[in-house]
Amino acid sequence: MAERAGLDLDDINEDEVDIASLTGPKNPKPKVDRKELNKVSEEAGFVSRQAPRQRRRGGRTAYTQQKNFKMRPDMPELFADVADGLGIKDYELLEMAIQALLAKQKMKDELERFKSITS
Amino acid sequence: MPTIVMASSKGGAGKTTAAVTLAGELARQGLEKGVNIALVDADPNKHSAKWAKKNGCPENLTLYESDESSIIDDIEKAEQENAFVIVDLEGTASIAVANAVSRADLVIILCQGSQNDADEAVKTIKLLRQQGKAFRRDIPYSVLFTRTSTAIVPRTLKFIVSQFTESGVDVFKVSLIEKDAYKAVHSFGGIVNNLDPKDVSGIEVTAANAKAYAEEVKRKLKEIMSGGSDG
C-alpha cells in the first residue's frame, strides 16, 4: 500500500519578533519595600551572602591626640613597667603623673583645666 | 525596557552562558536599530563582566558590575539607560537573587537535566510565587534547560520536563545545547557568530541555537507585554 505524503512543516519558522518592538515605554513596576522584600526572601531561604562588616574592637576612645617626645635611655621601659605594675595604660599613667604634679605644685588653674579635660 | 534575570540557586547551571548568549544575540540584532543592551553582573565571580571586558564585546552592550547591596539600584539605572537589561547572578539562594527577580519582567530559571538542578529550580519558583503573593505582582518565569545534547534526550531530562509541565510551569521549547563554542566566547571574547572556525568547531549550529533561544525570549516578552504571561 502506498504511503501518504506527510505535511512538510519542519522548515516553517515562527515569525521573528522585531527587537525594536519590545523597546517602547511600559508600565513601571511597583516599588517594593526593601525590608518587606528581605523578609519574604529570607522566609523563602534566600539570605544575605555578604560578609558582615568588621566590627571595631572595643568602644570609642577619648584618647585621640598623638604627641611624640624623647626620653632618656631605658626610661620607656621604666614607664611601661610602672604602668603594668599599677595595672593601667601608658596614657593613664601620664595623666596620673600630671595630676599628682599639679596638686603638689599647687597649680590650681592648671588643675581645673586638667579636671575639665578628663571629666 | 524589559529586564530579564537569570536565576538558579545551583552553581554551574548555565546562568552566565545564558546571560552572555542572550545579551550578545540581542546586541547583534539591535545594533543597526539603535537598541542598547545592558548586562548587569551581580555574581561575585564576575564571569559575565570578564567576558564583557574582552575585545569583541558588542559596542551597543554596556556592562554594570553590581552586588547584593546595590543590585536593585543598578538594575533601575540600567533600565533608564538601555532598552534591554540582562542580569547574571551567583548560583546560591541569596538576597541578591531575590532583589533582582523582584525587578524582573521575565525570570529565566536555568536547569540541567538532573534532579538536583530541578530541586533548586523549584526553590526559585517558590520564591517567585511568594514574592508574587506578597507584592501583588506575578513575576513571569520560564525554565530553560541547558547543556543538552542534540543527539539524544535522556530519560531523566524527559521526566523532569514532564514534571514541570504537568505542574503548570512554563518550559522553553528551545534548550541551550552543550557546545564548545559557548565556552570559547569566554576565551576569545565577542559573540558566537564572530568566532573563527579555525579555533572552534560547531559555530553555525551554536549560532543557530543562540538565535532560536533569543527568538523564544522575545516571543515570551511580547506575550508578557501584551498582557499574557508565562509561569
GROMACS .gro file of C-alpha atoms in nm:
model
  350
    1MET     CA    1   0.000   0.000   0.000
    2ALA     CA    2   0.142   0.344  -0.095
    3GLU     CA    3   0.231   0.577   0.191
    4ARG     CA    4   0.053   0.906   0.220
    5ALA     CA    5   0.264   1.216   0.172
    6GLY     CA    6   0.337   1.384   0.503
    7LEU     CA    7   0.293   1.751   0.573
    8ASP     CA    8   0.631   1.916   0.541
    9LEU     CA    9   0.605   2.164   0.824
   10ASP     CA   10   0.959   2.129   0.958
   11ASP     CA   11   1.103   2.425   0.776
   12ILE     CA   12   0.829   2.671   0.869
   13ASN     CA   13   0.973   2.913   1.125
   14GLU     CA   14   0.758   3.107   1.364
   15ASP     CA   15   0.763   3.477   1.284
   16GLU     CA   16   1.062   3.654   1.428
   17VAL     CA   17   0.978   3.929   1.674
   18ASP     CA   18   1.129   4.264   1.580
   19ILE     CA   19   1.359   4.356   1.866
   20ALA     CA   20   1.269   4.723   1.835
   21SER     CA   21   0.904   4.640   1.900
   22LEU     CA   22   0.990   4.537   2.256
   23THR     CA   23   1.161   4.863   2.350
   24GLY     CA   24   0.871   5.100   2.391
   25PRO     CA   25   0.774   5.259   2.723
   26LYS     CA   26   0.586   5.030   2.954
   27ASN     CA   27   0.407   5.042   3.286
   28PRO     CA   28   0.662   5.090   3.561
   29LYS     CA   29   0.695   4.807   3.808
   30PRO     CA   30   0.561   4.894   4.154
   31LYS     CA   31   0.829   4.979   4.409
   32VAL     CA   32   0.857   4.729   4.690
   33ASP     CA   33   0.950   4.798   5.049
   34ARG     CA   34   1.305   4.667   5.085
   35LYS     CA   35   1.260   4.547   5.442
   36GLU     CA   36   0.948   4.357   5.341
   37LEU     CA   37   1.135   4.217   5.039
   38ASN     CA   38   1.419   4.095   5.264
   39LYS     CA   39   1.166   3.934   5.497
   40VAL     CA   40   0.988   3.748   5.215
   41SER     CA   41   1.324   3.645   5.068
   42GLU     CA   42   1.457   3.511   5.398
   43GLU     CA   43   1.136   3.316   5.457
   44ALA     CA   44   1.196   3.154   5.119
   45GLY     CA   45   1.552   3.066   5.219
   46PHE     CA   46   1.725   3.341   5.021
   47VAL     CA   47   1.961   3.509   5.265
   48SER     CA   48   2.238   3.764   5.258
   49ARG     CA   49   2.571   3.621   5.143
   50GLN     CA   50   2.777   3.933   5.201
   51ALA     CA   51   3.039   3.910   5.476
   52PRO     CA   52   2.933   4.113   5.780
   53ARG     CA   53   3.125   4.434   5.827
   54GLN     CA   54   3.418   4.404   6.063
   55ARG     CA   55   3.318   4.548   6.398
   56ARG     CA   56   3.556   4.785   6.565
   57ARG     CA   57   3.710   4.618   6.864
   58GLY     CA   58   3.633   4.791   7.193
   59GLY     CA   59   3.434   5.107   7.232
   60ARG     CA   60   3.517   5.456   7.106
   61THR     CA   61   3.822   5.605   7.282
   62ALA     CA   62   3.869   5.958   7.418
   63TYR     CA   63   4.244   5.925   7.354
   64THR     CA   64   4.272   6.056   7.001
   65GLN     CA   65   4.563   6.301   7.012
   66GLN     CA   66   4.920   6.190   6.946
   67LYS     CA   67   5.232   6.350   7.099
   68ASN     CA   68   5.583   6.222   7.048
   69PHE     CA   69   5.865   6.324   7.278
   70LYS     CA   70   6.212   6.196   7.363
   71MET     CA   71   6.310   6.008   7.674
   72ARG     CA   72   6.640   5.908   7.830
   73PRO     CA   73   6.767   5.561   7.753
   74ASP     CA   74   6.578   5.287   7.949
   75MET     CA   75   6.310   5.538   8.053
   76PRO     CA   76   6.048   5.394   7.813
   77GLU     CA   77   6.092   5.052   7.977
   78LEU     CA   78   6.057   5.202   8.329
   79PHE     CA   79   5.746   5.391   8.216
   80ALA     CA   80   5.593   5.067   8.084
   81ASP     CA   81   5.686   4.871   8.398
   82VAL     CA   82   5.523   5.133   8.625
   83ALA     CA   83   5.204   5.124   8.416
   84ASP     CA   84   5.200   4.742   8.424
   85GLY     CA   85   5.262   4.741   8.798
   86LEU     CA   86   4.964   4.969   8.854
   87GLY     CA   87   4.752   4.778   8.602
   88ILE     CA   88   4.687   5.082   8.385
   89LYS     CA   89   4.766   5.202   8.029
   90ASP     CA   90   5.060   5.429   7.942
   91TYR     CA   91   4.833   5.727   7.873
   92GLU     CA   92   4.651   5.677   8.207
   93LEU     CA   93   4.986   5.674   8.388
   94LEU     CA   94   5.081   6.002   8.221
   95GLU     CA   95   4.755   6.162   8.334
   96MET     CA   96   4.802   6.036   8.691
   97ALA     CA   97   5.154   6.181   8.694
   98ILE     CA   98   5.035   6.519   8.560
   99GLN     CA   99   4.751   6.538   8.817
  100ALA     CA  100   4.986   6.450   9.103
  101LEU     CA  101   5.238   6.712   8.992
  102LEU     CA  102   4.977   6.986   8.953
  103ALA     CA  103   4.841   6.914   9.303
  104LYS     CA  104   5.191   6.906   9.459
  105GLN     CA  105   5.290   7.232   9.288
  106LYS     CA  106   4.955   7.390   9.385
  107MET     CA  107   4.893   7.494   9.023
  108LYS     CA  108   4.520   7.544   9.079
  109ASP     CA  109   4.423   7.687   8.736
  110GLU     CA  110   4.602   7.408   8.551
  111LEU     CA  111   4.447   7.151   8.783
  112GLU     CA  112   4.099   7.288   8.699
  113ARG     CA  113   4.178   7.261   8.329
  114PHE     CA  114   4.300   6.904   8.384
  115LYS     CA  115   3.975   6.813   8.558
  116SER     CA  116   3.761   6.964   8.284
  117ILE     CA  117   3.961   6.778   8.013
  118THR     CA  118   3.942   6.441   8.187
  119SER     CA  119   3.583   6.458   8.314
  120MET     CA  120   1.261   4.816   2.855
  121PRO     CA  121   1.239   4.452   2.960
  122THR     CA  122   1.459   4.320   3.240
  123ILE     CA  123   1.546   3.953   3.213
  124VAL     CA  124   1.704   3.784   3.515
  125MET     CA  125   1.894   3.455   3.501
  126ALA     CA  126   1.830   3.262   3.820
  127SER     CA  127   1.930   2.932   3.970
  128SER     CA  128   2.038   2.862   4.325
  129LYS     CA  129   2.266   2.589   4.190
  130GLY     CA  130   2.609   2.679   4.064
  131GLY     CA  131   2.707   2.568   3.715
  132ALA     CA  132   2.352   2.554   3.580
  133GLY     CA  133   2.440   2.783   3.290
  134LYS     CA  134   2.336   3.130   3.409
  135THR     CA  135   2.642   3.307   3.270
  136THR     CA  136   2.621   3.122   2.939
  137ALA     CA  137   2.253   3.209   2.910
  138ALA     CA  138   2.312   3.573   3.008
  139VAL     CA  139   2.609   3.628   2.778
  140THR     CA  140   2.443   3.444   2.487
  141LEU     CA  141   2.118   3.640   2.515
  142ALA     CA  142   2.295   3.973   2.565
  143GLY     CA  143   2.522   3.907   2.269
  144GLU     CA  144   2.242   3.795   2.037
  145LEU     CA  145   2.011   4.084   2.129
  146ALA     CA  146   2.301   4.324   2.083
  147ARG     CA  147   2.374   4.173   1.741
  148GLN     CA  148   2.010   4.211   1.635
  149GLY     CA  149   1.975   4.557   1.786
  150LEU     CA  150   2.300   4.716   1.666
  151GLU     CA  151   2.163   4.867   1.346
  152LYS     CA  152   1.833   4.963   1.509
  153GLY     CA  153   1.990   5.169   1.786
  154VAL     CA  154   1.886   4.922   2.053
  155ASN     CA  155   2.116   4.922   2.357
  156ILE     CA  156   2.161   4.624   2.585
  157ALA     CA  157   2.273   4.626   2.949
  158LEU     CA  158   2.445   4.332   3.115
  159VAL     CA  159   2.433   4.353   3.495
  160ASP     CA  160   2.673   4.115   3.666
  161ALA     CA  161   2.597   4.067   4.035
  162ASP     CA  162   2.790   3.741   4.068
  163PRO     CA  163   3.093   3.792   4.293
  164ASN     CA  164   3.291   3.575   4.048
  165LYS     CA  165   3.215   3.831   3.773
  166HIS     CA  166   3.238   3.586   3.480
  167SER     CA  167   2.994   3.788   3.266
  168ALA     CA  168   3.189   4.103   3.344
  169LYS     CA  169   3.516   3.940   3.239
  170TRP     CA  170   3.357   3.843   2.906
  171ALA     CA  171   3.217   4.193   2.850
  172LYS     CA  172   3.558   4.347   2.909
  173LYS     CA  173   3.725   4.137   2.638
  174ASN     CA  174   3.772   4.251   2.280
  175GLY     CA  175   3.475   4.182   2.058
  176CYS     CA  176   3.209   4.282   2.306
  177PRO     CA  177   2.925   4.440   2.105
  178GLU     CA  178   2.951   4.818   2.103
  179ASN     CA  179   2.584   4.857   2.198
  180LEU     CA  180   2.627   4.644   2.510
  181THR     CA  181   2.709   4.814   2.842
  182LEU     CA  182   2.836   4.630   3.148
  183TYR     CA  183   2.717   4.716   3.501
  184GLU     CA  184   2.906   4.546   3.781
  185SER     CA  185   2.687   4.504   4.084
  186ASP     CA  186   2.650   4.328   4.417
  187GLU     CA  187   2.392   4.232   4.675
  188SER     CA  188   2.365   4.577   4.828
  189SER     CA  189   2.327   4.776   4.505
  190ILE     CA  190   2.155   4.532   4.266
  191ILE     CA  191   1.814   4.698   4.269
  192ASP     CA  192   1.956   5.046   4.214
  193ASP     CA  193   2.188   4.916   3.941
  194ILE     CA  194   1.901   4.744   3.758
  195GLU     CA  195   1.691   5.060   3.775
  196LYS     CA  196   1.981   5.268   3.643
  197ALA     CA  197   2.042   5.019   3.362
  198GLU     CA  198   1.670   5.025   3.273
  199GLN     CA  199   1.681   5.402   3.233
  200GLU     CA  200   1.982   5.388   3.005
  201ASN     CA  201   1.913   5.077   2.792
  202ALA     CA  202   1.637   4.902   2.601
  203PHE     CA  203   1.704   4.556   2.746
  204VAL     CA  204   1.861   4.462   3.079
  205ILE     CA  205   2.001   4.116   3.135
  206VAL     CA  206   2.109   4.018   3.487
  207ASP     CA  207   2.356   3.746   3.579
  208LEU     CA  208   2.365   3.627   3.938
  209GLU     CA  209   2.552   3.399   4.173
  210GLY     CA  210   2.441   3.037   4.193
  211THR     CA  211   2.316   3.050   4.550
  212ALA     CA  212   1.990   3.125   4.730
  213SER     CA  213   2.084   3.482   4.812
  214ILE     CA  214   1.921   3.815   4.881
  215ALA     CA  215   2.085   3.939   4.560
  216VAL     CA  216   1.879   3.685   4.364
  217ALA     CA  217   1.562   3.780   4.549
  218ASN     CA  218   1.626   4.150   4.495
  219ALA     CA  219   1.699   4.105   4.126
  220VAL     CA  220   1.396   3.890   4.048
  221SER     CA  221   1.174   4.144   4.224
  222ARG     CA  222   1.257   4.384   3.939
  223ALA     CA  223   1.234   4.132   3.656
  224ASP     CA  224   0.991   4.130   3.366
  225LEU     CA  225   1.098   3.773   3.294
  226VAL     CA  226   1.296   3.530   3.508
  227ILE     CA  227   1.474   3.254   3.322
  228ILE     CA  228   1.539   2.963   3.557
  229LEU     CA  229   1.832   2.758   3.438
  230CYS     CA  230   1.820   2.383   3.485
  231GLN     CA  231   2.034   2.098   3.364
  232GLY     CA  232   1.867   1.763   3.321
  233SER     CA  233   1.930   1.648   3.677
  234GLN     CA  234   1.712   1.608   3.984
  235ASN     CA  235   1.942   1.836   4.186
  236ASP     CA  236   1.903   2.115   3.933
  237ALA     CA  237   1.529   2.062   3.924
  238ASP     CA  238   1.506   2.081   4.303
  239GLU     CA  239   1.695   2.411   4.303
  240ALA     CA  240   1.475   2.540   4.022
  241VAL     CA  241   1.172   2.466   4.238
  242LYS     CA  242   1.328   2.677   4.517
  243THR     CA  243   1.343   2.974   4.283
  244ILE     CA  244   0.989   2.914   4.158
  245LYS     CA  245   0.862   2.913   4.516
  246LEU     CA  246   1.042   3.242   4.582
  247LEU     CA  247   0.877   3.398   4.277
  248ARG     CA  248   0.536   3.277   4.386
  249GLN     CA  249   0.587   3.411   4.740
  250GLN     CA  250   0.701   3.747   4.606
  251GLY     CA  251   0.404   3.749   4.372
  252LYS     CA  252   0.166   3.700   4.665
  253ALA     CA  253   0.341   3.947   4.894
  254PHE     CA  254   0.369   4.229   4.642
  255ARG     CA  255   0.069   4.150   4.418
  256ARG     CA  256   0.274   4.124   4.100
  257ASP     CA  257   0.307   3.787   3.933
  258ILE     CA  258   0.663   3.766   3.805
  259PRO     CA  259   0.670   3.575   3.474
  260TYR     CA  260   0.922   3.293   3.461
  261SER     CA  261   1.018   3.002   3.244
  262VAL     CA  262   1.257   2.710   3.284
  263LEU     CA  263   1.541   2.684   3.032
  264PHE     CA  264   1.725   2.355   3.008
  265THR     CA  265   2.097   2.379   2.949
  266ARG     CA  266   2.386   2.159   2.840
  267THR     CA  267   2.154   1.938   2.640
  268SER     CA  268   2.260   1.703   2.365
  269THR     CA  269   2.149   1.747   2.003
  270ALA     CA  270   2.158   1.372   1.959
  271ILE     CA  271   1.960   1.224   2.246
  272VAL     CA  272   1.713   1.329   2.513
  273PRO     CA  273   1.795   1.134   2.831
  274ARG     CA  274   1.506   0.982   3.024
  275THR     CA  275   1.584   1.185   3.335
  276LEU     CA  276   1.552   1.505   3.135
  277LYS     CA  277   1.224   1.388   2.979
  278PHE     CA  278   1.091   1.303   3.324
  279ILE     CA  279   1.190   1.641   3.470
  280VAL     CA  280   1.038   1.829   3.176
  281SER     CA  281   0.714   1.638   3.218
  282GLN     CA  282   0.711   1.707   3.594
  283PHE     CA  283   0.741   2.081   3.531
  284THR     CA  284   0.484   2.095   3.252
  285GLU     CA  285   0.233   1.882   3.446
  286SER     CA  286   0.272   2.128   3.734
  287GLY     CA  287   0.188   2.419   3.506
  288VAL     CA  288   0.544   2.551   3.494
  289ASP     CA  289   0.634   2.708   3.161
  290VAL     CA  290   0.935   2.547   2.996
  291PHE     CA  291   1.130   2.684   2.700
  292LYS     CA  292   1.084   2.484   2.378
  293VAL     CA  293   1.449   2.560   2.297
  294SER     CA  294   1.731   2.438   2.519
  295LEU     CA  295   2.089   2.557   2.528
  296ILE     CA  296   2.292   2.277   2.371
  297GLU     CA  297   2.629   2.168   2.501
  298LYS     CA  298   2.871   2.317   2.251
  299ASP     CA  299   3.234   2.420   2.275
  300ALA     CA  300   3.158   2.748   2.102
  301TYR     CA  301   2.960   2.864   2.408
  302LYS     CA  302   3.273   2.813   2.618
  303ALA     CA  303   3.502   2.959   2.354
  304VAL     CA  304   3.350   3.308   2.374
  305HIS     CA  305   3.491   3.332   2.727
  306SER     CA  306   3.838   3.267   2.590
  307PHE     CA  307   3.819   3.479   2.278
  308GLY     CA  308   3.558   3.736   2.372
  309GLY     CA  309   3.279   3.853   2.144
  310ILE     CA  310   2.979   3.652   2.029
  311VAL     CA  311   2.949   3.301   1.886
  312ASN     CA  312   2.884   3.430   1.533
  313ASN     CA  313   3.223   3.601   1.526
  314LEU     CA  314   3.434   3.304   1.636
  315ASP     CA  315   3.693   3.175   1.394
  316PRO     CA  316   3.623   2.823   1.259
  317LYS     CA  317   3.998   2.759   1.275
  318ASP     CA  318   3.973   2.790   1.655
  319VAL     CA  319   3.634   2.634   1.731
  320SER     CA  320   3.403   2.384   1.569
  321GLY     CA  321   3.024   2.389   1.554
  322ILE     CA  322   2.992   2.766   1.524
  323GLU     CA  323   2.698   2.756   1.283
  324VAL     CA  324   2.495   2.512   1.493
  325THR     CA  325   2.570   2.710   1.810
  326ALA     CA  326   2.481   3.044   1.647
  327ALA     CA  327   2.152   2.894   1.529
  328ASN     CA  328   2.082   2.769   1.881
  329ALA     CA  329   2.162   3.112   2.028
  330LYS     CA  330   1.928   3.277   1.779
  331ALA     CA  331   1.648   3.032   1.849
  332TYR     CA  332   1.688   3.096   2.222
  333ALA     CA  333   1.674   3.474   2.177
  334GLU     CA  334   1.372   3.442   1.949
  335GLU     CA  335   1.184   3.243   2.211
  336VAL     CA  336   1.276   3.502   2.477
  337LYS     CA  337   1.142   3.778   2.252
  338ARG     CA  338   0.816   3.587   2.193
  339LYS     CA  339   0.771   3.541   2.566
  340LEU     CA  340   0.839   3.912   2.627
  341LYS     CA  341   0.590   4.009   2.355
  342GLU     CA  342   0.326   3.793   2.520
  343ILE     CA  343   0.406   3.938   2.863
  344MET     CA  344   0.391   4.294   2.734
  345SER     CA  345   0.058   4.233   2.564
  346GLY     CA  346  -0.098   4.116   2.886
  347GLY     CA  347  -0.047   3.739   2.881
  348SER     CA  348   0.226   3.590   3.099
  349ASP     CA  349   0.418   3.269   3.136
  350GLY     CA  350   0.494   3.091   3.456
   0.00000   0.00000   0.00000
